[in-house]
Tab-separated table of C-alpha atoms and ligand atoms in Angstrom:
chain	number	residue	atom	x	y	z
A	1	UNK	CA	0.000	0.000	0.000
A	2	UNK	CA	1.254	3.416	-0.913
A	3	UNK	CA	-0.836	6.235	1.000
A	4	UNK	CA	1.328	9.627	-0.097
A	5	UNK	CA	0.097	12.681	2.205
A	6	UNK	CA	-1.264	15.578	0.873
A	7	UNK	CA	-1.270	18.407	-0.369
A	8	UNK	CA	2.278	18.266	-2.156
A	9	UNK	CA	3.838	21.534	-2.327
A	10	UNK	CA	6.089	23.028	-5.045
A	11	UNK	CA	7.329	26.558	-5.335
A	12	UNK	CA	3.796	27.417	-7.372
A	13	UNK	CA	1.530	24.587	-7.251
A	14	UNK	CA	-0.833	22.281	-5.046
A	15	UNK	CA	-0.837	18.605	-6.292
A	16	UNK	CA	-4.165	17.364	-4.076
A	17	UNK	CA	-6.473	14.987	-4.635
A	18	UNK	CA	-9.686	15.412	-6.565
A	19	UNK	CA	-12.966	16.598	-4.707
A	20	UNK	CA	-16.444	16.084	-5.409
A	21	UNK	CA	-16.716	19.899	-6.338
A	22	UNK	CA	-14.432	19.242	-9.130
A	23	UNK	CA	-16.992	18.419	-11.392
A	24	UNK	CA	-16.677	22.031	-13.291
A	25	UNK	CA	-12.922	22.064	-13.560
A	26	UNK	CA	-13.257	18.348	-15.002
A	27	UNK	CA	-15.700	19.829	-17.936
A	28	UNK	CA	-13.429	22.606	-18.421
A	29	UNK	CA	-10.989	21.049	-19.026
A	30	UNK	CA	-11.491	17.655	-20.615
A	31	UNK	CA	-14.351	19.262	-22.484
A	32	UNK	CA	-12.267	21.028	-24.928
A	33	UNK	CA	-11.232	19.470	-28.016
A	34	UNK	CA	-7.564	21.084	-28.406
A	35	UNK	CA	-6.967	18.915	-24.878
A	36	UNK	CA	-7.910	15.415	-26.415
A	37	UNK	CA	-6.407	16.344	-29.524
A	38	UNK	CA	-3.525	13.716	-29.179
A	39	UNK	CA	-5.683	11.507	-26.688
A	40	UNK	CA	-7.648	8.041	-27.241
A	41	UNK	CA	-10.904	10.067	-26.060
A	42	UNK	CA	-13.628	12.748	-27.437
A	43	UNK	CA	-14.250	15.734	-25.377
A	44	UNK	CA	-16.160	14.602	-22.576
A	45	UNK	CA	-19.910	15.676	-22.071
A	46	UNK	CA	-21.026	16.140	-18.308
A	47	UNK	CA	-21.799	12.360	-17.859
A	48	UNK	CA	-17.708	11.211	-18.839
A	49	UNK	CA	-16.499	13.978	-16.881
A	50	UNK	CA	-18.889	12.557	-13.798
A	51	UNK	CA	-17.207	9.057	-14.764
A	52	UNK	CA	-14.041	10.445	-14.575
A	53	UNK	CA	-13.898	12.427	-11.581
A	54	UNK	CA	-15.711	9.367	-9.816
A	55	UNK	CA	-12.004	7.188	-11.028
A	56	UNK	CA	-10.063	10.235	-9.593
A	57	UNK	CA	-11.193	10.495	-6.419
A	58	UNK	CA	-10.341	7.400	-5.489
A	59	UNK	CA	-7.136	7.588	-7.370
A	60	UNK	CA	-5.514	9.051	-4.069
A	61	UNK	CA	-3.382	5.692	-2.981
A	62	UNK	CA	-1.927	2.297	-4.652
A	63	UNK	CA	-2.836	-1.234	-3.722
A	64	UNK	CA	-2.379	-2.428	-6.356
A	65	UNK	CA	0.031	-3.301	-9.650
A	66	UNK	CA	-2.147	-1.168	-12.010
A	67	UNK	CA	-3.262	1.377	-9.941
A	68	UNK	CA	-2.556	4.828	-9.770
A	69	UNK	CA	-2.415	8.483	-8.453
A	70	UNK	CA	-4.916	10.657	-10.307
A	71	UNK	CA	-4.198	14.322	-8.512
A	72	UNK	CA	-5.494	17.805	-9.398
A	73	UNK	CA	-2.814	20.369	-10.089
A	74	UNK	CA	-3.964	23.880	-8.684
A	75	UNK	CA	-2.373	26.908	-7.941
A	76	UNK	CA	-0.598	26.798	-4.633
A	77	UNK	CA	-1.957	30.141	-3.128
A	78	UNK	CA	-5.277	30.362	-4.859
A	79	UNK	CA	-5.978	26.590	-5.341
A	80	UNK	CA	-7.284	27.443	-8.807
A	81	UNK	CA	-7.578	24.411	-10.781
A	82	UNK	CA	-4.917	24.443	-13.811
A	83	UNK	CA	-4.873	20.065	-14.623
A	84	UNK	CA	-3.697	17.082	-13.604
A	85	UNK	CA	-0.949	15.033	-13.307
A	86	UNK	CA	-1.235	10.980	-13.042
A	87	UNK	CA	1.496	8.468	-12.053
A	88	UNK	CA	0.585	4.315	-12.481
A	89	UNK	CA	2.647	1.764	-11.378
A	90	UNK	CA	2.794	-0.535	-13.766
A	91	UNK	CA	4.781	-3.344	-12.454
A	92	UNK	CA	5.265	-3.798	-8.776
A	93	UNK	CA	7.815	-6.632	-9.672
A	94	UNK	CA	9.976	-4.759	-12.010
A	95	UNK	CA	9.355	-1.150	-10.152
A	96	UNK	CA	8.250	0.310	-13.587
A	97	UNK	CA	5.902	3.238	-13.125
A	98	UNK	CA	4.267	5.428	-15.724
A	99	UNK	CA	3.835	9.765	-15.553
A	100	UNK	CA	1.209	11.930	-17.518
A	101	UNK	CA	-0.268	15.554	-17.497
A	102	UNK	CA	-2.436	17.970	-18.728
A	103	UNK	CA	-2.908	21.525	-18.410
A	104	UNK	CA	-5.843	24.080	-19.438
A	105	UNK	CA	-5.389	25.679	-21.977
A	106	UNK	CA	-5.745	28.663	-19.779
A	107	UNK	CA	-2.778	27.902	-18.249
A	108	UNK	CA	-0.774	26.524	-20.415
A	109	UNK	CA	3.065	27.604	-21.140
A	110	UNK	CA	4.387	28.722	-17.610
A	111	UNK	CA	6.151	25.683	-16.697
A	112	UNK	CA	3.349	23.827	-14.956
A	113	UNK	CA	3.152	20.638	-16.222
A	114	UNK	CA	7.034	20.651	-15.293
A	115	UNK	CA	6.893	21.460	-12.661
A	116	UNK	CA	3.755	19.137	-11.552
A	117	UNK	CA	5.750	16.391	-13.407
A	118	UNK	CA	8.607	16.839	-11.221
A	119	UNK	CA	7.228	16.555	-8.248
A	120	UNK	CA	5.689	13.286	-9.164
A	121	UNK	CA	8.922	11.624	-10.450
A	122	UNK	CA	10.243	13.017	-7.368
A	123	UNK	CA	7.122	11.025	-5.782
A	124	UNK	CA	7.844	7.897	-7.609
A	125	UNK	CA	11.511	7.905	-7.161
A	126	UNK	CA	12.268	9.060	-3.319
A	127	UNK	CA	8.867	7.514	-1.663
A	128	UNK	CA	7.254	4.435	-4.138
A	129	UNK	CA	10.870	3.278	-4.872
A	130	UNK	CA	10.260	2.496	-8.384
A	131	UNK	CA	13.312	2.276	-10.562
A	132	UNK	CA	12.363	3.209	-14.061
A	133	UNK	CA	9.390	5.974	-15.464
A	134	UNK	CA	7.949	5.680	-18.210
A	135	UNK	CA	5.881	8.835	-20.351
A	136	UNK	CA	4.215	7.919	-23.691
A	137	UNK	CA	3.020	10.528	-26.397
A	138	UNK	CA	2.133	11.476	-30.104
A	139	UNK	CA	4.835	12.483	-31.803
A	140	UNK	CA	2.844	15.433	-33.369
A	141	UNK	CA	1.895	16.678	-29.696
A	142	UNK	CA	5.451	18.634	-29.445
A	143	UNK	CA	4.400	20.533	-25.827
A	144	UNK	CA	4.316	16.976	-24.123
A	145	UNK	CA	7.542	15.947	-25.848
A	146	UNK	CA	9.435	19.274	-24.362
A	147	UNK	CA	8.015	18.839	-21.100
A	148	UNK	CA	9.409	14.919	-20.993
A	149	UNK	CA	12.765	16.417	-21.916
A	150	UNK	CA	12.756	19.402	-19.444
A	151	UNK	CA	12.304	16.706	-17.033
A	152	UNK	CA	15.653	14.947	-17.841
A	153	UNK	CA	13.590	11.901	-19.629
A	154	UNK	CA	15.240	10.260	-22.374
A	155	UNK	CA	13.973	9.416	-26.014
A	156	UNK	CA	13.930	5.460	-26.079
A	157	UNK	CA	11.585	4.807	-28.852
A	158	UNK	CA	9.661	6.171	-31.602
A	159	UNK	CA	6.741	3.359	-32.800
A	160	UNK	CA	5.318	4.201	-36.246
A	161	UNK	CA	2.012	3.780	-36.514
A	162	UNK	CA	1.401	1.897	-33.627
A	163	UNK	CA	-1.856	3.309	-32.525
A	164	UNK	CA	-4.921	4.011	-34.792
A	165	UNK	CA	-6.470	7.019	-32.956
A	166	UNK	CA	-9.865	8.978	-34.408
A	167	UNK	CA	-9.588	7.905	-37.857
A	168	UNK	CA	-5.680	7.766	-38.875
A	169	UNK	CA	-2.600	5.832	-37.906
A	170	UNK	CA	-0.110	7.720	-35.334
A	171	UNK	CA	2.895	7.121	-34.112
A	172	UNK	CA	3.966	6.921	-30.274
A	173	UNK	CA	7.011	8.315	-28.809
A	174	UNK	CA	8.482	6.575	-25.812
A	175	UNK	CA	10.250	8.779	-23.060
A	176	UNK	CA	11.990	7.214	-19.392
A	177	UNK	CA	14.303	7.874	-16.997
A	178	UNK	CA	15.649	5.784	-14.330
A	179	UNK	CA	15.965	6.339	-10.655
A	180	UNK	CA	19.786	6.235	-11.239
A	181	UNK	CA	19.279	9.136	-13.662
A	182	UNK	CA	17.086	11.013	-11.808
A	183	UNK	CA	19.411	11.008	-8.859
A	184	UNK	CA	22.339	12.074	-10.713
A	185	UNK	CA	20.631	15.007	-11.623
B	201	COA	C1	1.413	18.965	-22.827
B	201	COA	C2	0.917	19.985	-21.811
B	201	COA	C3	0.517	19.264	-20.532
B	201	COA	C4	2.038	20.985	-21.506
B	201	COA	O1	1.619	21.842	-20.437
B	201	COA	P1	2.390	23.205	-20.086
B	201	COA	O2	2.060	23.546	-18.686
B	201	COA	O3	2.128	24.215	-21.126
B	201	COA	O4	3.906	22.709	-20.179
B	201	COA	P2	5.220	23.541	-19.790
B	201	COA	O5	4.893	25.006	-19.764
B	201	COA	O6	5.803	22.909	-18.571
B	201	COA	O7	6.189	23.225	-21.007
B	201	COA	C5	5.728	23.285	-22.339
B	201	COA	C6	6.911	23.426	-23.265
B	201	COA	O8	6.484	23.110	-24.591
B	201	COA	C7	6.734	24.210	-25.434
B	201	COA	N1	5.688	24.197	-26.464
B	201	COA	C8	4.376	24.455	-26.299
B	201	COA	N2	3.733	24.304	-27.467
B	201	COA	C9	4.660	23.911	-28.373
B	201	COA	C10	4.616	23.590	-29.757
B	201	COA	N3	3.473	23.642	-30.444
B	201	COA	N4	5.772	23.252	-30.367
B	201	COA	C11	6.939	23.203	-29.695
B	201	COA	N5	7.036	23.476	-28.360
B	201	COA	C12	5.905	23.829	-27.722
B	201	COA	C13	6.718	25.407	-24.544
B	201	COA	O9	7.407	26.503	-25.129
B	201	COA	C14	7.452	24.860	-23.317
B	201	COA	O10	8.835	24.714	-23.542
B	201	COA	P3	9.905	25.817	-22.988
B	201	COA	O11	9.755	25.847	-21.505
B	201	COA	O12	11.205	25.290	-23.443
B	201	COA	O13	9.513	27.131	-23.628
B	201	COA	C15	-0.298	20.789	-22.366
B	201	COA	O14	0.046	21.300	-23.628
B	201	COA	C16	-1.573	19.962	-22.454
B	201	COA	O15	-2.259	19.751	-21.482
B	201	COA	N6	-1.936	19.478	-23.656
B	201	COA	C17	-3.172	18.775	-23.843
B	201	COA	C18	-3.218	17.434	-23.125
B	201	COA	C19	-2.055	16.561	-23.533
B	201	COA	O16	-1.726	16.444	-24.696
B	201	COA	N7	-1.441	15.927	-22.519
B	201	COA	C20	-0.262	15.129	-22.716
B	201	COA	C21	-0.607	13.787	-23.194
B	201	COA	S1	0.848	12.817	-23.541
């Protein structure tokens, strides 16, 4: 069992778990059509976003190989709702964990999902012990690709075609960093 405490603190942000009053920020965000863009979903109408947010708020703790955190990521003073970030452990065996973010639009290009990102391969790293992270994206979706490398990841595969997503054949781009790594730098 892996209980983290909350809220998680960096120099601008509060990484806390969902709340039931969430509902609104869900919509707003995963609503919007530029955000799924490079996603295997549609926008989400109220009734996704309620099936979403009902995943995330347990989403606060690991059992379980599979499982995952599912955390808000809000501004630390105002606690304004700006995303998300999500880290799964994947194998409990092998220690392999997987990161991903997303940021509204609003809010977009300040650094958050860096610095959100950060915190949760800090997370995964100093207090889950996992030894390798894994972050997955389209190759077209060039914002998610500079945040894995601002976060020290390293390019370890680039799959052609390997997914067909809303109509067309895309590629997937394979970013990871090991504990070793991350504690060098
Ligand atoms: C990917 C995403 C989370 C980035 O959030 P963000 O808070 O803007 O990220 P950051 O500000 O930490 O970093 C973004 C970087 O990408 C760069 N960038 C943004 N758009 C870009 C583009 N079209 N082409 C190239 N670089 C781009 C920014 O300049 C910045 O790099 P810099 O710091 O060197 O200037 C956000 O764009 C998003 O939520 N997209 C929709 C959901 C999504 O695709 N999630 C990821 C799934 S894998």
């Amino acid at each position: 069992m892996f209980a983290p405490t909350y809220p998680r603190l960096t120099g601008r942000l509060r990484i806390r778990p969902y709340r039931a009053d969430d509902l609104d920020s869900v919509m707003s965000i995963f609503g919007r059509a530029d955000v799924s863009r490079y996603l295997n979903w549609e926008p989400m109408d109220r009734e996704a976003a309620t099936a979403l947010l009902e995943r995330r708020l347990k989403q606060t703790r690991i059992e379980h190989e599979g499982e995952g955190l599912g955390l808000v990521v809000a501004e630390r003073e105002t606690d304004r709702f700006v995303g998300e970030v999500v880290l799964r452990l994947m194998s409990e065996a092998s220690r392999q964990g997987e990161i991903g973010w997303s940021i509204h639009p609003d809010a977009q290009g300040r650094g958050y999902a860096t610095e959100a990102a950060r915190e949760m391969l800090r997370l995964g790293f100093e207090e889950l012990g996992l030894h390798r992270i894994v972050a997955e994206c389209d190759p077209r979706n060039e914002a998610s690709i500079r945040v894995m490398e601002k976060l020290g990841m390293r390019r370890e595969a680039h799959h052609l075609e390997a997914i067909y997503l809303k109509g067309e054949w895309v590629g997937s781009m394979v970013y990871a960093i090991l504990a070793s790594e991350w504690r060098a730098a």
